[in-house]
Coordinates of C-alpha atoms in Angstrom, one line a residue:
X1 CA -11.1 -175.1 112.7
X2 CA -10.1 -171.5 112.3
X3 CA -7.6 -172.1 109.3
X4 CA -4.7 -171.6 111.7
X5 CA -1.4 -173.3 111.4
X6 CA -0.2 -173.9 114.7
X7 CA 3.2 -173.7 116.8
X8 CA 2.8 -175.8 119.4
X9 CA 5.7 -174.9 122.2
X10 CA 6.8 -176.0 125.4
X11 CA 5.7 -173.6 128.2
X12 CA 8.4 -171.1 130.0
X13 CA 9.9 -168.3 128.7
X14 CA 14.0 -166.9 128.3
X15 CA 16.3 -168.2 130.7
X16 CA 16.7 -170.6 132.5
X17 CA 15.3 -173.6 130.8
X18 CA 13.1 -176.3 132.1
X19 CA 15.6 -178.8 133.6
X20 CA 16.0 -182.3 131.9
X21 CA 14.0 -184.2 134.6
X22 CA 11.1 -181.9 134.3
X23 CA 11.5 -181.0 130.8
X24 CA 11.4 -184.3 129.4
X25 CA 8.2 -185.2 131.6
X26 CA 6.4 -181.7 130.1
X27 CA 7.7 -182.6 126.5
X28 CA 5.6 -186.1 126.7
X29 CA 2.7 -184.2 128.2
X30 CA 2.7 -181.8 125.6
X31 CA 2.8 -184.0 122.6
X32 CA 0.7 -187.0 123.8
X33 CA -2.0 -184.4 124.5
X34 CA -1.7 -182.6 121.3
X35 CA 0.1 -185.0 118.5
X36 CA -3.5 -185.8 116.7
X37 CA -4.2 -182.4 116.2
X38 CA -3.8 -181.5 112.6
X39 CA -3.2 -177.7 112.8
X40 CA -0.2 -178.6 114.6
X41 CA 2.7 -178.6 111.7
X42 CA 6.1 -177.6 114.1
X43 CA 6.6 -178.2 118.2
X44 CA 8.9 -175.2 119.5
X45 CA 11.5 -176.4 122.4
X46 CA 10.7 -173.7 124.7
X47 CA 10.6 -170.1 124.0
X48 CA 13.0 -167.0 123.1
X49 CA 16.2 -168.6 124.0
X50 CA 14.9 -170.7 126.7
X51 CA 16.3 -174.1 125.3
X52 CA 17.5 -177.6 126.8
X53 CA 18.7 -179.6 124.3
X54 CA 18.8 -182.5 125.9
X55 CA 15.0 -182.4 125.0
X56 CA 15.2 -182.4 121.6
X57 CA 15.6 -186.4 121.2
X58 CA 12.2 -186.9 122.9
X59 CA 9.8 -185.4 120.3
X60 CA 10.2 -188.0 117.6
X61 CA 9.5 -190.5 120.3
X62 CA 6.0 -189.3 120.8
X63 CA 5.1 -187.8 117.3
X64 CA 4.6 -190.8 115.0
X65 CA 4.5 -188.1 112.1
X66 CA 7.7 -186.9 113.5
X67 CA 7.4 -182.9 112.6
X68 CA 9.9 -180.9 112.9
X69 CA 11.1 -179.1 116.1
X70 CA 12.2 -175.2 116.2
X71 CA 14.0 -173.3 118.8
X72 CA 12.8 -169.7 118.2
X73 CA 15.4 -167.1 118.1
X74 CA 18.0 -169.6 116.3
X75 CA 18.7 -171.8 113.3
X76 CA 17.9 -175.5 113.7
X77 CA 16.7 -178.3 111.6
X78 CA 17.6 -175.9 108.7
X79 CA 15.1 -173.5 109.6
X80 CA 16.3 -170.0 111.2
X81 CA 13.5 -167.8 113.5
X82 CA 15.8 -165.0 114.5
X83 CA 14.0 -162.1 116.4
X84 CA 13.6 -158.8 114.9
X85 CA 15.8 -158.8 111.9
X86 CA 16.3 -155.5 109.8
X87 CA 14.6 -155.3 106.1
X88 CA 16.5 -157.6 103.7
X89 CA 18.9 -158.9 107.1
X90 CA 21.2 -161.5 106.1
X91 CA 24.7 -162.4 105.0
X92 CA 24.4 -166.4 103.9
X93 CA 21.3 -166.4 106.0
X94 CA 17.6 -165.4 105.9
X95 CA 17.0 -163.2 102.7
X96 CA 20.7 -164.4 101.2
X97 CA 20.6 -167.8 102.8
X98 CA 19.9 -171.0 102.1
X99 CA 17.5 -172.4 105.1
X100 CA 13.8 -172.0 105.8
X101 CA 13.3 -168.8 107.5
X102 CA 10.3 -167.5 109.4
X103 CA 11.3 -164.9 112.4
X104 CA 9.0 -166.2 115.2
X105 CA 9.0 -162.5 116.4
X106 CA 9.8 -159.8 113.7
X107 CA 7.6 -156.6 114.3
X108 CA 7.3 -155.6 118.3
X109 CA 3.6 -153.7 118.8
X110 CA 4.1 -150.5 121.2
X111 CA 1.8 -147.5 121.2
X112 CA 1.4 -147.0 117.5
X113 CA 4.5 -148.1 116.3
X114 CA 5.4 -152.1 115.4
X115 CA 3.1 -154.9 113.6
X116 CA 1.5 -152.5 110.9
X117 CA 4.5 -150.3 110.6
X118 CA 6.9 -152.2 108.3
X119 CA 4.7 -154.7 107.7
X120 CA 4.4 -154.1 103.8
X121 CA 8.0 -154.1 102.8
X122 CA 8.5 -157.1 104.7
X123 CA 5.6 -159.0 103.7
X124 CA 6.6 -157.9 99.9
X125 CA 10.2 -158.9 100.8
X126 CA 9.6 -162.2 102.4
X127 CA 7.0 -163.4 99.6
X128 CA 9.5 -162.7 97.2
X129 CA 11.6 -165.3 98.7
X130 CA 10.9 -168.8 98.1
X131 CA 12.7 -169.5 101.3
X132 CA 10.3 -167.6 103.4
X133 CA 7.7 -169.4 105.6
X134 CA 6.5 -165.9 106.9
X135 CA 6.7 -164.2 110.2
X136 CA 5.0 -163.7 113.5
X137 CA 4.2 -160.3 115.2
X138 CA 4.1 -159.7 118.7
X139 CA 1.8 -159.1 120.4
X140 CA -1.9 -159.8 119.9
X141 CA -3.0 -157.4 122.4
X142 CA -2.6 -154.7 125.1
X143 CA -1.8 -156.6 128.5
X144 CA -3.4 -154.2 130.9
X145 CA -4.3 -154.7 134.8
X146 CA -6.9 -152.7 136.4
X147 CA -5.4 -151.1 139.4
X148 CA -8.1 -150.8 142.3
X149 CA -5.3 -148.9 143.9
X150 CA -5.3 -146.2 141.6
X151 CA -9.3 -145.7 140.8
X152 CA -9.7 -148.6 138.1
X153 CA -7.1 -147.4 135.8
X154 CA -5.7 -149.7 133.1
X155 CA -2.2 -150.1 133.5
X156 CA 0.4 -151.5 130.6
X157 CA 2.8 -150.5 132.9
X158 CA 4.5 -147.7 130.3
X159 CA 6.2 -149.5 127.6
X160 CA 7.7 -152.7 129.4
X161 CA 4.0 -154.9 129.2
X162 CA 3.1 -156.1 125.8
X163 CA 1.3 -153.8 123.6
X164 CA -0.6 -155.5 120.5
X165 CA -3.0 -154.7 117.7
X166 CA -6.2 -154.6 120.2
X167 CA -6.6 -153.1 123.3
X168 CA -7.2 -155.1 127.0
X169 CA -10.9 -154.8 126.0
X170 CA -10.3 -155.9 122.3
X171 CA -10.2 -152.0 120.9
X172 CA -9.3 -152.1 117.4
X173 CA -6.1 -149.4 117.1
X174 CA -4.8 -148.7 113.4
X175 CA -2.3 -151.4 112.8
X176 CA -5.5 -153.8 113.0
X177 CA -6.7 -152.4 109.9
X178 CA -3.5 -152.7 108.3
X179 CA -2.4 -156.1 109.4
X180 CA -5.9 -157.4 108.2
X181 CA -5.4 -155.8 104.9
X182 CA -1.6 -157.2 104.3
X183 CA -2.6 -160.5 105.5
X184 CA -5.5 -160.8 103.5
X185 CA -5.8 -163.7 101.9
X186 CA -7.2 -161.8 98.6
X187 CA -5.0 -159.6 97.2
X188 CA -5.5 -156.7 95.0
X189 CA -2.0 -155.6 93.1
X190 CA -2.0 -151.8 92.6
X191 CA -4.4 -150.3 89.9
X192 CA -5.9 -146.9 89.4
X193 CA -9.3 -146.3 88.6
X194 CA -9.6 -143.6 85.4
X195 CA -12.2 -143.1 82.6
X196 CA -11.3 -145.7 80.7
X197 CA -11.7 -148.4 83.4
X198 CA -13.5 -151.4 82.3
X199 CA -14.7 -152.7 85.2
X200 CA -12.1 -155.4 85.6
X201 CA -9.6 -155.8 88.4
X202 CA -6.7 -158.2 88.5
X203 CA -6.6 -159.8 91.8
X204 CA -4.8 -162.6 93.8
X205 CA -6.0 -165.8 95.5
X206 CA -3.7 -166.3 98.4
X207 CA -5.6 -168.8 100.5
X208 CA -3.9 -172.3 100.5
X209 CA -6.5 -174.5 100.2
X210 CA -9.9 -172.4 98.9
X211 CA -11.1 -171.6 95.6
X212 CA -12.4 -168.1 95.7
X213 CA -15.6 -169.0 93.9
X214 CA -16.7 -170.1 97.3
X215 CA -16.5 -166.7 98.5
X216 CA -18.8 -163.6 97.8
X217 CA -18.1 -160.2 96.5
X218 CA -19.7 -157.0 96.0
X219 CA -19.4 -153.6 95.3
X220 CA -20.6 -149.8 96.5
X221 CA -20.4 -146.9 94.4
X222 CA -20.5 -144.0 96.9
X223 CA -21.0 -140.1 95.7
X224 CA -19.9 -137.4 98.3
X225 CA -22.4 -134.4 98.2
X226 CA -21.7 -132.6 101.4
X227 CA -20.0 -132.3 104.3
X228 CA -22.9 -133.6 106.6
X229 CA -22.7 -137.5 108.3
X230 CA -25.3 -138.3 105.8
X231 CA -24.5 -136.5 102.8
X232 CA -23.8 -139.5 100.5
X233 CA -25.5 -140.9 97.5
X234 CA -24.8 -144.7 97.1
X235 CA -25.2 -147.9 94.8
X236 CA -24.7 -151.6 95.8
X237 CA -24.6 -154.7 93.6
X238 CA -23.2 -158.0 94.0
X239 CA -20.3 -159.4 92.0
X240 CA -20.1 -163.0 90.5
X241 CA -17.2 -164.7 92.4
X242 CA -14.5 -165.6 90.4
X243 CA -12.9 -169.3 89.8
X244 CA -9.5 -168.5 90.7
X245 CA -7.5 -171.5 92.6
X246 CA -5.7 -171.1 95.9
X247 CA -2.0 -169.4 95.0
X248 CA -2.8 -168.2 91.4
X249 CA -4.3 -165.1 89.9
X250 CA -7.3 -163.8 88.2
X251 CA -9.8 -161.4 87.2
X252 CA -12.6 -159.9 89.1
X253 CA -15.2 -158.0 86.6
X254 CA -17.7 -155.8 87.9
X255 CA -20.8 -154.9 86.0
X256 CA -20.7 -151.5 86.4
X257 CA -23.7 -148.8 85.8
X258 CA -23.0 -146.4 82.9
X259 CA -23.2 -143.5 85.2
X260 CA -20.3 -144.8 87.5
X261 CA -17.5 -141.9 86.4
X262 CA -20.7 -139.7 88.6
X263 CA -19.4 -141.0 91.8
X264 CA -16.2 -140.5 94.1
X265 CA -15.3 -144.1 95.2
X266 CA -15.4 -147.5 94.5
X267 CA -15.5 -150.1 97.2
X268 CA -15.1 -153.6 97.0
X269 CA -15.6 -156.2 99.8
X270 CA -15.1 -159.8 100.4
X271 CA -16.2 -162.5 102.5
X272 CA -15.1 -165.9 103.0
X273 CA -17.5 -169.2 102.5
X274 CA -18.4 -168.4 106.1
X275 CA -19.8 -164.9 105.4
X276 CA -17.0 -163.4 107.2
X277 CA -15.9 -160.3 106.2
X278 CA -12.4 -160.7 104.3
X279 CA -11.8 -156.7 103.7
X280 CA -13.3 -153.7 101.9
X281 CA -10.9 -151.8 99.9
X282 CA -11.5 -148.5 98.2
X283 CA -10.5 -146.6 95.1
X284 CA -11.1 -143.0 94.5
X285 CA -12.9 -142.3 91.4
X286 CA -12.8 -138.4 91.5
X287 CA -10.0 -136.2 91.3
X288 CA -9.1 -133.7 94.2
X289 CA -9.2 -131.0 91.4
X290 CA -13.0 -132.6 90.0
X291 CA -14.4 -132.7 94.2
X292 CA -13.0 -129.3 94.9
X293 CA -14.8 -128.1 92.0
X294 CA -18.1 -129.1 93.1
X295 CA -18.1 -127.1 96.3
X296 CA -16.2 -123.8 95.8
X297 CA -17.7 -121.5 94.5
X298 CA -16.4 -117.9 92.9
X299 CA -19.6 -115.8 93.6
X300 CA -20.5 -112.7 92.4
X301 CA -19.5 -109.0 92.8
X302 CA -16.0 -107.3 93.9
X303 CA -13.7 -107.8 96.6
X304 CA -12.6 -104.7 98.9
X305 CA -9.4 -104.8 99.9
X306 CA -7.5 -102.4 102.3
X307 CA -3.7 -101.2 102.6
X308 CA -1.9 -100.6 105.8
X309 CA 2.0 -100.0 105.8
X310 CA 2.4 -103.5 106.5
X311 CA -1.4 -105.1 106.2
X312 CA -3.4 -106.1 103.4
X313 CA -7.2 -107.0 104.1
X314 CA -9.5 -108.5 101.7
X315 CA -12.8 -108.7 102.4
X316 CA -16.2 -110.4 100.8
X317 CA -19.4 -112.3 102.1
X318 CA -18.4 -110.9 106.0
X319 CA -14.7 -112.5 105.6
X320 CA -11.7 -110.4 106.2
X321 CA -8.6 -112.0 105.5
X322 CA -5.2 -110.2 106.6
X323 CA -2.5 -110.7 105.0
X324 CA 1.2 -109.6 106.1
X325 CA 3.1 -107.6 103.7
X326 CA 6.5 -108.2 105.5
X327 CA 5.9 -112.2 105.6
X328 CA 3.5 -113.2 103.1
X329 CA 1.3 -114.8 105.4
X330 CA -2.2 -115.2 106.8
X331 CA -2.3 -113.2 109.9
X332 CA -5.6 -112.8 111.2
X333 CA -9.0 -113.9 109.6
X334 CA -12.4 -112.6 110.6
X335 CA -16.5 -113.5 109.9
X336 CA -19.1 -111.3 110.6
X337 CA -16.4 -109.4 113.0
X338 CA -15.5 -112.6 115.3
X339 CA -12.0 -113.8 114.8
X340 CA -11.1 -117.1 113.6
X341 CA -8.0 -118.2 115.2
X342 CA -6.6 -120.0 112.0
X343 CA -3.2 -117.9 111.1
X344 CA 0.7 -117.9 110.9
X345 CA 0.8 -119.7 107.8
X346 CA 1.6 -121.1 105.6
X347 CA 5.0 -121.9 106.9
X348 CA 7.2 -124.5 105.6
X349 CA 8.1 -127.5 107.5
X350 CA 11.3 -128.5 105.1
X351 CA 13.8 -125.1 104.6
X352 CA 13.8 -121.4 105.8
X353 CA 12.2 -118.9 103.8
X354 CA 12.4 -115.1 103.9
X355 CA 10.0 -112.8 102.0
X356 CA 11.5 -110.9 98.8
X357 CA 8.4 -109.4 97.2
X358 CA 5.2 -109.0 97.5
X359 CA 2.3 -107.6 95.3
X360 CA -1.3 -107.4 94.7
X361 CA -3.8 -106.7 92.3
X362 CA -7.4 -107.0 91.4
X363 CA -8.8 -109.2 88.4
X364 CA -12.3 -109.0 86.8
X365 CA -13.6 -110.5 89.8
X366 CA -11.5 -111.4 92.2
X367 CA -8.4 -109.8 94.3
X368 CA -4.7 -111.9 94.4
X369 CA -1.4 -111.4 96.6
X370 CA 1.3 -112.9 95.8
X371 CA 4.4 -113.6 97.6
X372 CA 7.8 -114.6 96.6
X373 CA 10.6 -115.9 99.0
X374 CA 14.3 -115.8 99.0
X375 CA 16.4 -119.4 99.4
X376 CA 17.1 -122.8 97.9
X377 CA 13.3 -123.9 98.4
X378 CA 12.2 -120.8 95.7
X379 CA 9.0 -120.6 97.8
X380 CA 5.9 -118.8 96.5
X381 CA 2.7 -118.0 97.2
X382 CA -0.7 -116.7 95.6
X383 CA -3.5 -115.8 97.8
X384 CA -7.3 -115.5 95.7
X385 CA -9.8 -114.3 97.2
X386 CA -13.3 -114.9 95.5
X387 CA -16.8 -112.5 96.2
X388 CA -18.4 -115.8 97.4
X389 CA -16.0 -115.6 100.4
X390 CA -14.0 -118.6 99.9
X391 CA -10.3 -118.2 99.8
X392 CA -7.5 -120.3 97.4
X393 CA -3.9 -120.8 98.3
X394 CA -1.9 -122.2 95.2
X395 CA 1.7 -122.6 96.4
X396 CA 5.0 -124.1 95.2
X397 CA 8.2 -124.8 97.0
X398 CA 11.7 -127.3 96.4
X399 CA 11.8 -129.4 99.7
X400 CA 15.0 -129.8 101.3
X401 CA 16.1 -133.9 100.3
X402 CA 15.8 -136.1 103.4
X403 CA 13.3 -134.7 105.1
X404 CA 10.7 -136.0 107.4
X405 CA 8.0 -133.6 106.9
X406 CA 7.8 -132.1 103.6
X407 CA 4.8 -129.1 103.6
X408 CA 3.1 -126.4 104.9
X409 CA 1.5 -125.6 108.3
X410 CA -1.0 -122.9 110.0
X411 CA -1.3 -122.5 113.5
X412 CA -4.5 -123.7 114.9
X413 CA -5.4 -123.7 118.9
X414 CA -6.1 -127.4 120.1
X415 CA -8.8 -126.0 122.7
X416 CA -10.9 -124.8 120.2
X417 CA -11.6 -128.3 118.3
X418 CA -14.3 -130.1 119.1
X419 CA -13.9 -132.5 116.0
X420 CA -14.0 -132.6 112.2
X421 CA -15.8 -134.3 109.2
X422 CA -13.0 -135.4 107.4
X423 CA -13.5 -136.9 103.7
X424 CA -9.8 -138.6 103.5
X425 CA -8.7 -141.9 104.2
X426 CA -10.1 -143.1 107.7
X427 CA -10.7 -143.5 110.0
X428 CA -7.0 -144.4 111.6
X429 CA -4.4 -142.2 111.1
X430 CA -1.5 -143.2 109.3
X431 CA 2.7 -143.3 108.9
X432 CA 4.6 -143.3 105.8
X433 CA 5.3 -146.9 106.7
X434 CA 1.6 -147.3 107.4
X435 CA -0.9 -146.2 105.3
X436 CA -2.6 -149.2 104.7
X437 CA -5.7 -150.9 106.9
X438 CA -8.0 -147.2 105.6
X439 CA -10.6 -146.7 102.9
X440 CA -11.6 -143.4 101.4
X441 CA -15.0 -142.1 102.8
X442 CA -16.5 -139.5 105.0
X443 CA -15.9 -139.5 108.7
X444 CA -17.5 -138.0 111.2
X445 CA -14.1 -137.5 114.0
X446 CA -14.9 -136.6 117.4
X447 CA -11.9 -134.8 119.3
X448 CA -10.0 -137.1 121.4
X449 CA -6.4 -137.1 122.7
X450 CA -6.1 -140.9 122.9
X451 CA -2.7 -142.3 123.3
X452 CA -2.2 -145.7 121.5
X453 CA -1.5 -148.4 123.9
X454 CA -2.5 -145.9 127.0
X455 CA -6.0 -144.9 126.6
X456 CA -8.3 -146.8 124.1
X457 CA -10.7 -144.3 122.7
X458 CA -10.0 -145.2 119.1
X459 CA -9.8 -144.4 116.3
X460 CA -7.7 -141.5 117.7
X461 CA -8.3 -138.0 116.3
X462 CA -4.7 -135.9 116.1
X463 CA -1.9 -137.3 113.8
X464 CA -1.7 -137.6 109.7
X465 CA -4.1 -138.3 107.1
X466 CA -3.7 -139.8 103.7
X467 CA -5.5 -139.0 100.6
X468 CA -7.1 -135.4 101.9
X469 CA -9.9 -134.3 99.9
X470 CA -11.5 -132.3 102.2
X471 CA -12.8 -131.3 105.8
X472 CA -15.1 -129.2 107.9
X473 CA -13.5 -128.5 111.5
X474 CA -15.7 -128.8 114.2
X475 CA -14.7 -125.3 116.5
X476 CA -16.0 -123.3 119.6
X477 CA -15.4 -120.5 117.5
X478 CA -17.5 -122.2 114.5
X479 CA -17.3 -124.5 111.7
X480 CA -15.0 -123.7 109.0
X481 CA -14.1 -125.8 105.8
X482 CA -10.7 -126.8 104.0
X483 CA -10.3 -128.4 100.7
X484 CA -7.7 -129.5 98.3
X485 CA -7.4 -129.6 94.3
X486 CA -3.8 -131.6 94.9
X487 CA -4.0 -135.3 94.9
X488 CA -2.3 -137.6 97.1
X489 CA -1.8 -134.9 100.1
X490 CA -1.9 -135.8 103.4
X491 CA -3.7 -134.0 106.3
X492 CA -1.9 -133.2 109.5
X493 CA -4.5 -132.1 112.7
X494 CA -2.8 -131.5 115.4
X495 CA -0.3 -133.2 117.5
X496 CA -1.0 -136.4 119.7
X497 CA 0.0 -136.5 123.1
X498 CA 3.2 -138.1 124.1
X499 CA 3.3 -141.5 125.8
X500 CA 4.6 -142.2 129.6
X501 CA 7.7 -144.2 128.3
X502 CA 9.9 -145.7 130.7
X503 CA 12.3 -146.3 128.9
X504 CA 13.7 -144.9 125.3
X505 CA 12.1 -146.4 122.4
X506 CA 11.2 -145.9 118.5
X507 CA 7.9 -146.0 118.3
X508 CA 7.4 -142.4 118.0
X509 CA 7.6 -140.3 115.5
X510 CA 8.0 -136.5 114.6
X511 CA 5.0 -133.7 114.3
X512 CA 5.1 -130.2 113.2
X513 CA 6.7 -128.5 116.5
X514 CA 3.9 -125.9 116.7
X515 CA 1.0 -128.2 116.1
X516 CA -1.7 -126.9 114.4
X517 CA -3.2 -127.5 110.8
X518 CA -0.8 -128.5 108.4
X519 CA -0.9 -129.9 104.7
X520 CA 1.8 -132.3 103.7
X521 CA 3.5 -133.7 100.5
X522 CA 5.6 -136.2 102.7
X523 CA 5.1 -137.5 106.0
X524 CA 7.3 -139.5 108.4
X525 CA 7.7 -143.2 109.2
X526 CA 7.5 -144.6 113.0
X527 CA 9.7 -147.5 114.5
X528 CA 8.9 -150.5 116.9
X529 CA 9.9 -151.1 120.6
X530 CA 13.7 -151.5 119.1
X531 CA 13.9 -150.9 115.6
X532 CA 14.5 -147.8 113.6
X533 CA 12.0 -146.6 110.8
X534 CA 14.7 -147.1 108.2
X535 CA 15.4 -150.8 109.3
X536 CA 12.2 -151.7 108.7
X537 CA 12.4 -151.0 104.7
X538 CA 11.9 -148.4 101.9
X539 CA 8.8 -147.0 103.8
X540 CA 10.4 -146.2 106.8
X541 CA 13.3 -143.9 105.3
X542 CA 13.2 -140.1 104.6
X543 CA 11.4 -138.5 102.2
X544 CA 13.7 -138.1 99.1
X545 CA 13.1 -135.2 96.5
X546 CA 16.7 -135.4 94.7
X547 CA 17.4 -136.7 91.8
X548 CA 20.3 -136.7 89.4
X549 CA 21.4 -133.6 91.2
X550 CA 17.9 -131.9 91.1
X551 CA 15.3 -131.0 93.8
X552 CA 11.4 -131.7 92.9
X553 CA 9.0 -128.9 93.0
X554 CA 6.4 -129.7 95.1
X555 CA 2.8 -127.8 94.1
X556 CA 0.0 -127.7 96.2
X557 CA -3.8 -125.7 95.5
X558 CA -5.9 -125.3 99.1
X559 CA -9.2 -123.6 99.5
X560 CA -10.6 -122.1 103.3
X561 CA -14.2 -121.5 103.8
X562 CA -14.8 -119.6 107.1
X563 CA -18.4 -118.1 106.2

């Protein structure tokens, strides 16, 4: 009734298996109890190596359908269920073999790694192979014990207890949304919403028995008008469900209003025949450049400047920006004579730089400072102070190839941060190999120091965010705004706390050593308990920026409002 295919497994775990006398009684009880459930498609003769081969002949004795029997983690009866395989594993087996395969465990949830991380690559490869019957994630939820001897703390025994996509009270972590999107029975191939969009979206029906014409669809157009929680304008309308048979493709046609290009985001929500939400997808309509132009004003008047031996101070609208002429970096910001602790940047996260030249000059209404650095990165900065008090930063660089982090960073003390209003994909943080499961919106996020799998105040605050447009940082020093005119930029907001791991795992990733706030073109991936990111598929590799002997040049435009 839940729409699940079930593998019915003989209880027990690993070695030793049941002896034959006891095992035969349990096999009979198992099959007699469950034989008439149509959802049962396979029997499992024990779990993960705890097999008694003498019991195999008993399964067909009690099952009139003689359903196949597997033994998880091995190849039996033409079905290979080996655990925790690398992506594209197999010599004469799995992706390169002749037997049906479905790993009964292939991604191990632990802290923030596993489950969602790597699933997109695995699932795309599995769907491309006719011998693949899917796979299973371990585990469903964090298994914690309430420790009455430790003031009620929820104890998951470090990384030794099972860790899932839900907390012990079913709190949803980031991978929950990733799994929900990737394994949704409705799939939208990658498509961009441009000015030429005609309201038609290709989609796949991945249901096995359900036509999409019994589902319900609706869309929403949203315009983000400011940095307040309620600063949005939205239009909601229904969509006629398309007639798309199971395991076929079709088109979803949306009747858009003539004004649809004035909005920022398109959302599509699908519900099944019982009214349960399958998923809500989002597509950006506005570019980061057009979005930033809506908020950034140049203002009128002149920008004052003061030059000292090592420092250049640019002043407008009560904001003083101090640049270091020997480093080219932002050294200090004050507003109305009170310091804002955003400074010491932008420092490259990949490659080293040494200042080669620094110059500054007036334009008709702004003051510009330019810094050029030596070295292979070809790093350049262009600061522009506007009469309105807005500060623009244009930058370009050639990052080192195969870097885990590609971008620039500033220092900002964590103890000052109270939260942020984030306009980006959210509300969960992401990794290079876990980008799905989030939607573009304006998200109110309060500061927390949640450690996935140890504390469960979700969604986590600190980490990497995809599809960054803007953020208003709520600080004890007063709020300030960050915007970009560059598409596909990541925001890094502080470094997550470290889990109290009791054994070495691959379920951690890297962050800027100084913490702070960063803007990145490339972010790192994350692994699972036993699998390294690079073993989970192409998305788990480091960032490749070199092709045919040349390194790519990255460019970005940022705006800062400290008023």
